[in-house]
Tab-separated table of C-alpha atoms in Angstrom:
chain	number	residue	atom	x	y	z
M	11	UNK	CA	-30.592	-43.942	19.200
M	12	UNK	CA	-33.513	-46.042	19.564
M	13	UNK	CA	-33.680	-50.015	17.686
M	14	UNK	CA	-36.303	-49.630	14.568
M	15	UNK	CA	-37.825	-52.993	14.546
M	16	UNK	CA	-39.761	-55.303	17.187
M	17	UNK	CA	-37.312	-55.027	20.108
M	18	UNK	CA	-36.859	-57.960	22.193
M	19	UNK	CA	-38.532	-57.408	25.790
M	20	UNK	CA	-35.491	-57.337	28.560
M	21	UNK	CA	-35.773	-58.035	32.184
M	22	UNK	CA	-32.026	-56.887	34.174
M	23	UNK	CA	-31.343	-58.286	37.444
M	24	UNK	CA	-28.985	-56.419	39.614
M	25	UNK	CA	-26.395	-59.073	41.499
M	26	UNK	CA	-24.705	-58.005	44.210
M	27	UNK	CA	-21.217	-59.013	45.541
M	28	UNK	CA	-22.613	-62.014	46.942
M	29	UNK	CA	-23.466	-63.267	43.977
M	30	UNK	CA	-26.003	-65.852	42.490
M	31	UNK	CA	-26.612	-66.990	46.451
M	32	UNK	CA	-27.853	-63.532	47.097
M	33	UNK	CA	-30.330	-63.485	44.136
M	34	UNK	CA	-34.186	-63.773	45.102
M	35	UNK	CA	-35.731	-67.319	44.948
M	36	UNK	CA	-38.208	-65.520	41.811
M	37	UNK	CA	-35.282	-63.967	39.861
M	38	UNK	CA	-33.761	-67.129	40.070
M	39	UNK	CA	-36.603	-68.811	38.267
M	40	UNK	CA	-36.955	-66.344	35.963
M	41	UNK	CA	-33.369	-66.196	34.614
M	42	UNK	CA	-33.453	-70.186	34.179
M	43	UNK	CA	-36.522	-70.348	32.540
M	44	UNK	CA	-35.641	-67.028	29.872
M	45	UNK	CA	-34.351	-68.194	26.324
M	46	UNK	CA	-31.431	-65.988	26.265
M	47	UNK	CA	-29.294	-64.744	29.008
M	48	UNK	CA	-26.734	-61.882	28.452
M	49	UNK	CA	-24.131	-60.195	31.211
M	50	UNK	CA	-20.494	-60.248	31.522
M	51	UNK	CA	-18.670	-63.493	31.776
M	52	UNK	CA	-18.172	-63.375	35.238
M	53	UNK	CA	-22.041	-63.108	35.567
M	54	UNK	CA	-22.242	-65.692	33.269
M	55	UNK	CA	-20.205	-68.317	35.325
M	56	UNK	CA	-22.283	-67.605	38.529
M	57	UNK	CA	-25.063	-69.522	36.988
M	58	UNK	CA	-25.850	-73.353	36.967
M	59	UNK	CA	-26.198	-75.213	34.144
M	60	UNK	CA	-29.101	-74.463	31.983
M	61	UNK	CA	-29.701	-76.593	29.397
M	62	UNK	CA	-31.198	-75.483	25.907
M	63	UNK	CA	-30.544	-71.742	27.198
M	64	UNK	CA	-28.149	-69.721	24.878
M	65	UNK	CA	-25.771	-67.474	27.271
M	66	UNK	CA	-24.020	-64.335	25.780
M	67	UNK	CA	-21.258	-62.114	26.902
M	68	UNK	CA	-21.755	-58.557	26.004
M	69	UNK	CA	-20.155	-57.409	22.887
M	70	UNK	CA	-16.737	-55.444	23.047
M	71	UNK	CA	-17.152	-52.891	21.963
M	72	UNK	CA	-20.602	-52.608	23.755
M	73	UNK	CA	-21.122	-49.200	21.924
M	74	UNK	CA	-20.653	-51.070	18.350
M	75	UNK	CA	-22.143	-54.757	19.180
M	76	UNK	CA	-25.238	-54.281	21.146
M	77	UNK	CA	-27.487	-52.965	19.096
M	78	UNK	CA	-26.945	-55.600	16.484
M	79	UNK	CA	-27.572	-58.344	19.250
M	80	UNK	CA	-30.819	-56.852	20.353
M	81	UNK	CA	-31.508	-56.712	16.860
M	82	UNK	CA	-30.960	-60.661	16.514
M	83	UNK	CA	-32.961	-61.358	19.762
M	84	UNK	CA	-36.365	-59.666	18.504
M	85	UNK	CA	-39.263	-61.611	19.606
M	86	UNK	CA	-36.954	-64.162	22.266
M	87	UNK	CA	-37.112	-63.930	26.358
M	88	UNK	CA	-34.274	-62.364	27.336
M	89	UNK	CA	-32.681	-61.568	30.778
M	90	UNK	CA	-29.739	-59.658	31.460
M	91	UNK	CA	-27.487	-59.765	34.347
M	92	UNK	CA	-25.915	-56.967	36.068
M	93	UNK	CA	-23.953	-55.570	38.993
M	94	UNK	CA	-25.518	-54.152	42.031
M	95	UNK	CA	-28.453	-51.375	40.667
M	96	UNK	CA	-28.318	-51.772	36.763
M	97	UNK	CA	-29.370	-47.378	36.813
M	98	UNK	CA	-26.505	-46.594	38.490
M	99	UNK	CA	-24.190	-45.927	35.518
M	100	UNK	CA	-24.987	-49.763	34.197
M	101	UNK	CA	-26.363	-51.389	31.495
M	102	UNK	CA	-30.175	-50.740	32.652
M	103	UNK	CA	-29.403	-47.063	31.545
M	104	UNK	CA	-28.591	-48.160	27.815
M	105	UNK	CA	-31.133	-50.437	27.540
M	106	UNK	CA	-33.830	-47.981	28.204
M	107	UNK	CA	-31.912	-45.540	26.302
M	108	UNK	CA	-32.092	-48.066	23.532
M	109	UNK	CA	-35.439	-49.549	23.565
M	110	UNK	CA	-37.736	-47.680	25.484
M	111	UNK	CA	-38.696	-47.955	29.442
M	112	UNK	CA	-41.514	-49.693	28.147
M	113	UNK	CA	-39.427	-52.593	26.654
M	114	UNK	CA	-37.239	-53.184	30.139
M	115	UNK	CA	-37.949	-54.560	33.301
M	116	UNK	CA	-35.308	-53.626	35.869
M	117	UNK	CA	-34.987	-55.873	38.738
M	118	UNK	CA	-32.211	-53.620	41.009
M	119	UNK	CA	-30.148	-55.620	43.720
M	120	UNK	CA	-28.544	-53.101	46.067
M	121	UNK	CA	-26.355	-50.544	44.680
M	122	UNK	CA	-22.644	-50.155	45.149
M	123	UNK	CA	-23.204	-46.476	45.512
M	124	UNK	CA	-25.348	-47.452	48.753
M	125	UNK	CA	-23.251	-49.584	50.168
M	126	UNK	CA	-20.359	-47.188	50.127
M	127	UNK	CA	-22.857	-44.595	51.684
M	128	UNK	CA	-23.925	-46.939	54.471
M	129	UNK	CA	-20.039	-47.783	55.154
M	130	UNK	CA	-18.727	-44.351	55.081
M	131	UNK	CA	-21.749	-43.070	57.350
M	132	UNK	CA	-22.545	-40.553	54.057
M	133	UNK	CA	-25.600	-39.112	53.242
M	134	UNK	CA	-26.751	-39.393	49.758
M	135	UNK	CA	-27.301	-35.345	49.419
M	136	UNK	CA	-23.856	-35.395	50.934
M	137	UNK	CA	-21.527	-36.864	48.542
M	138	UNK	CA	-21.468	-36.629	44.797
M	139	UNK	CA	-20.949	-39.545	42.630
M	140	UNK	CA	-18.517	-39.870	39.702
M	141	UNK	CA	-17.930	-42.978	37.074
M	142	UNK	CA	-15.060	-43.707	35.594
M	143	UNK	CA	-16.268	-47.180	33.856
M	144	UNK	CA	-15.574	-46.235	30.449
M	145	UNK	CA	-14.581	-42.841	30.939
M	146	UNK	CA	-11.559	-40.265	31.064
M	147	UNK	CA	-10.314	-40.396	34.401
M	148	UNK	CA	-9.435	-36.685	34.957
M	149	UNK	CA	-13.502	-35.988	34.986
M	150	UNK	CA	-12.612	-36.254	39.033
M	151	UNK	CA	-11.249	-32.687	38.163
M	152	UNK	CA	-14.186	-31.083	38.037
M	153	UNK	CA	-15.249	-31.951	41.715
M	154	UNK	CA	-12.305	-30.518	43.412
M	155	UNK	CA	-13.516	-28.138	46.337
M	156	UNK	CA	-11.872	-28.871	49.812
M	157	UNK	CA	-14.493	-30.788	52.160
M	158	UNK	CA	-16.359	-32.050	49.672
M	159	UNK	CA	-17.291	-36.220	49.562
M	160	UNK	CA	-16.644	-38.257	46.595
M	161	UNK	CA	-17.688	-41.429	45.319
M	162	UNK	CA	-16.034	-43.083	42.314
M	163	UNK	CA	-17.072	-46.032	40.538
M	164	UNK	CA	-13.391	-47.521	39.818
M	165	UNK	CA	-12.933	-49.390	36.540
M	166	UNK	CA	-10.442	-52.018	38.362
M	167	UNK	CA	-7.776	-52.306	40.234
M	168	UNK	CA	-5.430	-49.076	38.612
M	169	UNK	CA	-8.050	-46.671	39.257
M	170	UNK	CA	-6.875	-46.176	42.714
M	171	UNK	CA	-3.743	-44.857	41.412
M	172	UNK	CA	-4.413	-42.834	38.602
M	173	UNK	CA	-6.970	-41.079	41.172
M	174	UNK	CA	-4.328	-40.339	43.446
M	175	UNK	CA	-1.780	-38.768	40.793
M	176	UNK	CA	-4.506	-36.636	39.182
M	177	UNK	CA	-5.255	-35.497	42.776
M	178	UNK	CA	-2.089	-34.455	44.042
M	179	UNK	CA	-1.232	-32.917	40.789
M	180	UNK	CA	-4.093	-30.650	41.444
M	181	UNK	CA	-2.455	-29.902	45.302
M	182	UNK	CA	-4.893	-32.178	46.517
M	183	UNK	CA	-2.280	-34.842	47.701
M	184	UNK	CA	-3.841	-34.459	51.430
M	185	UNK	CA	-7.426	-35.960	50.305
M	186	UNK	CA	-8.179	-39.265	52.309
M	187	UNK	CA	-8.503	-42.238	49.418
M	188	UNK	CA	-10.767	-44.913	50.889
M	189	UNK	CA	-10.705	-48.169	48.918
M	190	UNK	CA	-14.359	-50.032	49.821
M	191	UNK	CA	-13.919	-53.627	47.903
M	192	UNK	CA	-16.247	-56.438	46.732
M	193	UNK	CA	-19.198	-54.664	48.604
M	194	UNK	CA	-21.400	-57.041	50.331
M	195	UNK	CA	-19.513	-59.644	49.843
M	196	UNK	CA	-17.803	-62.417	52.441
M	197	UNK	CA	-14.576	-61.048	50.995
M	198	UNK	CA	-15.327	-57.564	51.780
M	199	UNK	CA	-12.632	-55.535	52.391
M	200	UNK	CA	-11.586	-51.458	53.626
M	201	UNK	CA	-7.683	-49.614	52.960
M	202	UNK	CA	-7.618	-46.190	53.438
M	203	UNK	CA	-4.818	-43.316	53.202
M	204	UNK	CA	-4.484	-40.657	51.579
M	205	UNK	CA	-3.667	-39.199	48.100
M	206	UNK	CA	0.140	-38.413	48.687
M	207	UNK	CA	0.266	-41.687	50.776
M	208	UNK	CA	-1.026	-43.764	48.174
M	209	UNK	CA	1.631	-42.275	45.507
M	210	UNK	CA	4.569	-43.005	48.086
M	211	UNK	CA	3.400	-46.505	48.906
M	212	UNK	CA	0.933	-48.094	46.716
M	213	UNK	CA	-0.538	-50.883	48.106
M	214	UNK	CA	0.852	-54.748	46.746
M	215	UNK	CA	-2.651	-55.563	45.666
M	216	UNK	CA	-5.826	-53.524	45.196
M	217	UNK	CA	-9.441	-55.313	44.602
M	218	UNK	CA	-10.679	-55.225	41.100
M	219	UNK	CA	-14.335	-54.642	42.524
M	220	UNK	CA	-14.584	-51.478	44.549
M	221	UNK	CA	-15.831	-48.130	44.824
M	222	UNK	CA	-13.199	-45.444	45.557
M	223	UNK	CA	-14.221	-42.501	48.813
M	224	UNK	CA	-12.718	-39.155	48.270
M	225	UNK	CA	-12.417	-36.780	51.404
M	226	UNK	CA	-10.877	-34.226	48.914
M	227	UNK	CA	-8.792	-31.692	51.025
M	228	UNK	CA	-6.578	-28.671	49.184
M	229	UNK	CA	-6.561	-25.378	47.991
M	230	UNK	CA	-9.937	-23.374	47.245
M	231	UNK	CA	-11.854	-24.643	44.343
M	232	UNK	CA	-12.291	-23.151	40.821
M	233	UNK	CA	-16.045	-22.830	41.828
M	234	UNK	CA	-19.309	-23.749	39.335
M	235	UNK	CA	-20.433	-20.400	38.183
M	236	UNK	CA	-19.024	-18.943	34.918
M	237	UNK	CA	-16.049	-15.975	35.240
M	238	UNK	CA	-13.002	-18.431	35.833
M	239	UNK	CA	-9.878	-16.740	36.671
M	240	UNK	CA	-7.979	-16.103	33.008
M	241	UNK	CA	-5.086	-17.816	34.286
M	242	UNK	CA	-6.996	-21.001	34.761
M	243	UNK	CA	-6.211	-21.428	31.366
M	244	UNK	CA	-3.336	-22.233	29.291
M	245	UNK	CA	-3.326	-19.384	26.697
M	246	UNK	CA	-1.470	-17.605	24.053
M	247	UNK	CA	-3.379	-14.228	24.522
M	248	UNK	CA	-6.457	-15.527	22.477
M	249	UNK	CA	-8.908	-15.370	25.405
M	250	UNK	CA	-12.361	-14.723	26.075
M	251	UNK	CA	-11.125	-12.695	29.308
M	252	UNK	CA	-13.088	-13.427	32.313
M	253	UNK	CA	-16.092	-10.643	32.774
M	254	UNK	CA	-16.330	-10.722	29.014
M	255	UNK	CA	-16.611	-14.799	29.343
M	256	UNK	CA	-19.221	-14.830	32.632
M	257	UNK	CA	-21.584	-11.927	29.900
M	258	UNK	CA	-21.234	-14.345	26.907
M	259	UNK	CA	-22.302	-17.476	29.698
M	260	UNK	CA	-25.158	-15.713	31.301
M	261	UNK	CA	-26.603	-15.495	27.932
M	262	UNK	CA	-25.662	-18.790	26.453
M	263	UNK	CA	-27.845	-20.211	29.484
M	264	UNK	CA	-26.381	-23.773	30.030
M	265	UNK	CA	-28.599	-26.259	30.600
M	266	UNK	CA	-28.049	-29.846	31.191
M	267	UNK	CA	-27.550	-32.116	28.191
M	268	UNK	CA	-27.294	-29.169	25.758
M	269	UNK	CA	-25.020	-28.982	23.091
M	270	UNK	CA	-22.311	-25.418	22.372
M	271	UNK	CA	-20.366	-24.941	19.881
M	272	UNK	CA	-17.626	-22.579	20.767
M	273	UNK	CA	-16.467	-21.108	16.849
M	274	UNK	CA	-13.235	-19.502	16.961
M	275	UNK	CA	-12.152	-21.008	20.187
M	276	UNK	CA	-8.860	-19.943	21.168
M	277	UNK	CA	-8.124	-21.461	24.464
M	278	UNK	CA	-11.284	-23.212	24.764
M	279	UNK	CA	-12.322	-21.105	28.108
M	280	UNK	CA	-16.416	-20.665	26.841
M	281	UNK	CA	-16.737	-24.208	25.832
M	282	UNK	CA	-15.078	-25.465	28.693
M	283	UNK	CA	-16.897	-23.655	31.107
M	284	UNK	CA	-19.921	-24.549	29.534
M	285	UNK	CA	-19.209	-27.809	30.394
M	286	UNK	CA	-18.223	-27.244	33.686
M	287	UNK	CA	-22.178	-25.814	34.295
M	288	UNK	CA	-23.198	-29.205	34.518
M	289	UNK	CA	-22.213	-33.210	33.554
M	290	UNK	CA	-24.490	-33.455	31.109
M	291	UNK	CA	-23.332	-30.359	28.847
M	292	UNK	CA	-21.741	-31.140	25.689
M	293	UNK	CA	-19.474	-28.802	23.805
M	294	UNK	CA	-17.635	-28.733	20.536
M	295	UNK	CA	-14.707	-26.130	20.288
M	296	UNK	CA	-13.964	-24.881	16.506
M	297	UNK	CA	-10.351	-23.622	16.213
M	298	UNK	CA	-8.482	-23.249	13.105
M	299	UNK	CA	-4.979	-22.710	14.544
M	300	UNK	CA	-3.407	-26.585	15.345
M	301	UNK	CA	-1.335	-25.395	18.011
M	302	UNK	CA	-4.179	-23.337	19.554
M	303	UNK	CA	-6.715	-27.148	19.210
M	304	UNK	CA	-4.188	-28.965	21.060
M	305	UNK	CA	-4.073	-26.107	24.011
M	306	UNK	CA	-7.720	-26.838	24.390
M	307	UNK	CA	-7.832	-29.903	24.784
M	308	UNK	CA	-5.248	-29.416	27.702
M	309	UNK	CA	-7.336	-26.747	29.117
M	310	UNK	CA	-10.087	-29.419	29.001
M	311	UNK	CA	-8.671	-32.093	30.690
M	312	UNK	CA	-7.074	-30.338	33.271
M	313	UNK	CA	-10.080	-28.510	34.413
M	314	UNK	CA	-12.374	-31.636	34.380
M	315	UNK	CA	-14.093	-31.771	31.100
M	316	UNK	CA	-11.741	-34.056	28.740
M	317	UNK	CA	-14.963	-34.920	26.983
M	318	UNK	CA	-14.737	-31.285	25.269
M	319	UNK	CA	-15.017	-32.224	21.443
M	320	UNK	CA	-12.272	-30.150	19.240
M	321	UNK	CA	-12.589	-29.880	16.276
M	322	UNK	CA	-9.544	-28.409	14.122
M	323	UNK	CA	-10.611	-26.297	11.035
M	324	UNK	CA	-12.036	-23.306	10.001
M	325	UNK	CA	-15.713	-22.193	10.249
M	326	UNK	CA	-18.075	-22.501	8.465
M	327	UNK	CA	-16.433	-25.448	6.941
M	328	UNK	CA	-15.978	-26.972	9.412
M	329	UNK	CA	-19.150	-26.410	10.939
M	330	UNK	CA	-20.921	-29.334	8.299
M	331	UNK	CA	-21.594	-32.280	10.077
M	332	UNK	CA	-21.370	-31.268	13.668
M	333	UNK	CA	-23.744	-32.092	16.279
M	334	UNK	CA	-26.612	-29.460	15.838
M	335	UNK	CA	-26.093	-26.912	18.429
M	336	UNK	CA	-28.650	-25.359	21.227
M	337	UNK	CA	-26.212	-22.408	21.620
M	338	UNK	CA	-22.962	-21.175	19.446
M	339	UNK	CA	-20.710	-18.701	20.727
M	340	UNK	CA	-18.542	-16.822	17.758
M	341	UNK	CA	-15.465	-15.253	19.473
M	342	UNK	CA	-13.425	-15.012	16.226
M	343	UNK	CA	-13.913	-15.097	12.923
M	344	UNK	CA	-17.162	-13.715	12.415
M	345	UNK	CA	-16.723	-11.401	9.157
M	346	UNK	CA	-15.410	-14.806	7.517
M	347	UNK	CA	-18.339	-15.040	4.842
M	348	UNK	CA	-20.718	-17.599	5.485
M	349	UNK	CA	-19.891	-17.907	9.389
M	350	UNK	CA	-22.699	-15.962	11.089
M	351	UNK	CA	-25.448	-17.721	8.584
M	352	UNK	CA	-24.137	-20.878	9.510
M	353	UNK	CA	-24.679	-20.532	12.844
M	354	UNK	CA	-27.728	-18.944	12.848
M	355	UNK	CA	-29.654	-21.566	10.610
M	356	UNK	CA	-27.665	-24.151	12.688
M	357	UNK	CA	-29.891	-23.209	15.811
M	358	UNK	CA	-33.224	-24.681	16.633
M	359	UNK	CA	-36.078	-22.720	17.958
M	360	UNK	CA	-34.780	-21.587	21.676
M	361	UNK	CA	-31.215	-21.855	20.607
M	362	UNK	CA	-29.082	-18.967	21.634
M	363	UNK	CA	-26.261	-16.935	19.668
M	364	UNK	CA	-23.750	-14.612	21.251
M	365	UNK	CA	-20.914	-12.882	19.028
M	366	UNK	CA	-18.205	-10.660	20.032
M	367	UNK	CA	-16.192	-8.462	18.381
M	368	UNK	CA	-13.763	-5.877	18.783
M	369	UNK	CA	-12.865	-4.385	15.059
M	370	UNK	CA	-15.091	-1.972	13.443
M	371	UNK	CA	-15.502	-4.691	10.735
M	372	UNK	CA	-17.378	-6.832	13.110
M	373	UNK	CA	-19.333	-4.586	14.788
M	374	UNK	CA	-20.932	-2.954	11.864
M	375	UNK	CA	-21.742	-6.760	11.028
M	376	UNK	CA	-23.210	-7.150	14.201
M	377	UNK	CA	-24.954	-4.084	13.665
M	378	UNK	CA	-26.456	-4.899	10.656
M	379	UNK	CA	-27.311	-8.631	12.459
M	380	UNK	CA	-29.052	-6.480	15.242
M	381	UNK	CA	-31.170	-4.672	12.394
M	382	UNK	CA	-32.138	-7.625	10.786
M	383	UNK	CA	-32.836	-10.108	14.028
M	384	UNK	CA	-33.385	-8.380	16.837
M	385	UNK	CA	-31.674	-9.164	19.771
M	386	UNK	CA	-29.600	-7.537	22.259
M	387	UNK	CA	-26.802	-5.202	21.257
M	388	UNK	CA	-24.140	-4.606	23.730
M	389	UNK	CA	-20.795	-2.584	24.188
M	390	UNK	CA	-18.487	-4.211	27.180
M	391	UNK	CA	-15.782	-2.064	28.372
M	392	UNK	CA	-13.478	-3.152	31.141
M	393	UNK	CA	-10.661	-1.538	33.722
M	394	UNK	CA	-8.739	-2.754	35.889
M	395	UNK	CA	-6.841	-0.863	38.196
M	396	UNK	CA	-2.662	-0.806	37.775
M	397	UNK	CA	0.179	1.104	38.795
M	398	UNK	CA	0.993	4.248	37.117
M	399	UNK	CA	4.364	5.374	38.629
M	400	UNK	CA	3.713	5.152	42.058
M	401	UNK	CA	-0.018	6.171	42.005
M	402	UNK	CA	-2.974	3.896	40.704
M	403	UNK	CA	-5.056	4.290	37.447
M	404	UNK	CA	-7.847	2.250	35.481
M	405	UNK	CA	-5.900	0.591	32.607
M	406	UNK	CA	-8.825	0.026	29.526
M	407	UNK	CA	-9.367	-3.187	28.179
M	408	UNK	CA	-10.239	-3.757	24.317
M	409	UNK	CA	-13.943	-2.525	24.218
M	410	UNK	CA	-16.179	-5.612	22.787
M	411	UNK	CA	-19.588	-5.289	20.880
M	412	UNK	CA	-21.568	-8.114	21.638
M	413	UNK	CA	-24.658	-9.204	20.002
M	414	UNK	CA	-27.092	-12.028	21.411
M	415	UNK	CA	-29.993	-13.528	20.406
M	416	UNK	CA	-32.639	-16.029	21.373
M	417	UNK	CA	-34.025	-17.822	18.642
M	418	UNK	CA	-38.025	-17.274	19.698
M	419	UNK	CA	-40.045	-20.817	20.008
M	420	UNK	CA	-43.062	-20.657	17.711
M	421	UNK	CA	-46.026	-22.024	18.985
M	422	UNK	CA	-48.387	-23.093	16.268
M	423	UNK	CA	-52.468	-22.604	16.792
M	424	UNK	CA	-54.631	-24.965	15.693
């Protein structure tokens, strides 16, 4: 979303832990001479008096307030105080994303993210980042592989905690917790133990300011490439099953900050591992069956991606109003009249459609679709070896017909 009308022009200046001491002598001047300052109250306080300059705390809810205060500030000098690097999962990011780079100046102090680097000895290519300001904590899920380096931006002092549960639910309860508080600051402090440890003996008090280390170590990870085991998910029987599931992915195509919907979702697994591709992947899971909605959003959590969006209903009704799609997956449901149109108009040139089916009913359908679009048509048939008596024999799977397409991008001469 982008503000409409003459946006006010923003300058953010990163504070460390140090606070307003550790501020350059020219961002001082220029947040004491700007008509407006906004930041958090505890920014707020830092400064000294100001007279005939209006100070604002942020609006809670941010998501529903700020736009309404930029609104209100059109045509004033404004500054806006933040922690540490205001792009590192702070307000600098939703200020550009809000007015245009064009519109804000960001004046970064050092990052927390870099000073937990420099104080661990990490490399930045070394260690992934994940924030939990705002955010469901069990997206930590989704970075479980034994070895690997974590960084968390904690949203206060219970983070710590709810970290260390999550972890050694997931058999992680070995992974070294590393609790780096008020970074750069003369109150700087270091606790460290691990996962398990933490659980058995929390610490009596835990700084609100502080980034969280994870040395995760545990059992193998779940990996990043589509084809999850099937019994990674909680399921009734209404699976995508895994080679069928890695087919319908390689043609989906992830990409980051695309949107899925997953239409007749059963247990979720396409949507989730969609997800799972990358952060920025966004999925909505269609699922008629109440019982079968709530199972994915377990799925989803416990596999990292508890921002899956479920939707309970049945397609295409309950297709109106969704996020427009750049990919749908149908894995039941299709011969419901009206599905397959609505999905196909829902996608926007370079969207992609996969469809499986495994009744003669749907496959003529797709048949027909294949006719009419184009496309690839497909017939998946899976064995697996198992016992027969006390010998070995392929058992068959349900053969699928699956039908994809690629919407093609038209490019327009002049």
């Amino acid at each position: 979303m982008r503000l409409q009308a003459s946006p006010p022009r923003i300058t953010v200046v990163g504070i460390g832990a140090d606070g307003w001491p550790g501020v350059p002598e020219r961002l001082r001047e220029l947040v004491l001479a700007a008509q407006v300052v906004l930041g958090g109250r505890r920014h707020l306080e830092m400064l000294p008096p100001g007279p005939g300059q209006h100070r604002q705390v942020w609006p809670s809810p941010l998501s529903e307030g700020l736009v309404p205060l930029l609104e209100s500030l059109a045509g004033r000098e404004v500054v806006a105080l933040a922690s540490g690097d205001p792009m590192v999962s702070g307000i600098g990011t939703t200020l550009v994303g809000l007015l245009g780079a064009d519109a804000v100046r960001v004046e970064p102090a050092v990052s927390s993210v870099s000073l937990a680097r420099a104080r661990m000895g990490w490399s930045a290519e070394g260690c992934a980042v994940v924030s939990l300001v705002g955010r469901d904590p069990r997206v930590v899920l989704r970075r479980l592989a034994p070895g690997r380096r974590v960084l968390v931006l904690s949203s206060g002092a219970a983070t710590p905690a709810t970290v260390a549960a999550l972890l050694a639910g997931a058999g992680y309860g070995e992974s070294r917790m590393t609790v780096l508080g008020d970074l750069g600051a003369s109150t700087e402090s270091r606790l460290s133990t691990t996962s398990a440890g933490w659980l058995a003996a929390p610490p009596e008090q835990v700084p609100a300011l502080h980034v969280l280390a994870l040395e995760l170590a545990g059992g193998p990870g779940l990996g990043v490439l589509a084809g999850l085991p099937d019994d990674a998910f909680e399921h009734d029987g209404q699976l995508t099953k895994r080679d069928l599931r890695a087919s319908a992915l390689a043609r989906l195509a992830p990409s980051p900050g695309e949107h899925l919907w997953d239409v007749g979702a059963g247990a979720g697994s396409v949507g989730i591992e969609w997800m799972r591709a990358h952060r920025a992947c966004r999925a909505t899971a269609v699922e008629a069956d109440s019982g079968r909605a709530e199972r994915i959003g377990r799925n989803a959590g416990r596999l990292g991606v508890p921002g899956l969006d479920v939707v309970t209903g049945r397609a295409p009704d309950a297709l109106a109003g969704l996020v427009a799609p750049d990919a749908v997956f149908v894995g039941g449901g299709a011969t419901r009249p009206g599905v397959l149109d609505a999905c196909l108009s829902a996608l926007r040139p370079g969207g992609r459609l996969v469809v499986h089916g495994v009744t003669l009913e749907t496959e003529q359908l797709l048949a027909h679709a294949y006719r009419t679009h184009g496309g690839e048509l497909t017939r998946l048939a899976v064995e697996s070896a198992a016992p027969i008596g006390t010998f070995t024999g392929w058992a068959p799977a349900r053969t699928v017909t699956q039908w994809a397409l690629s919407v093609p991008v038209r490019h327009d001469l002049e």
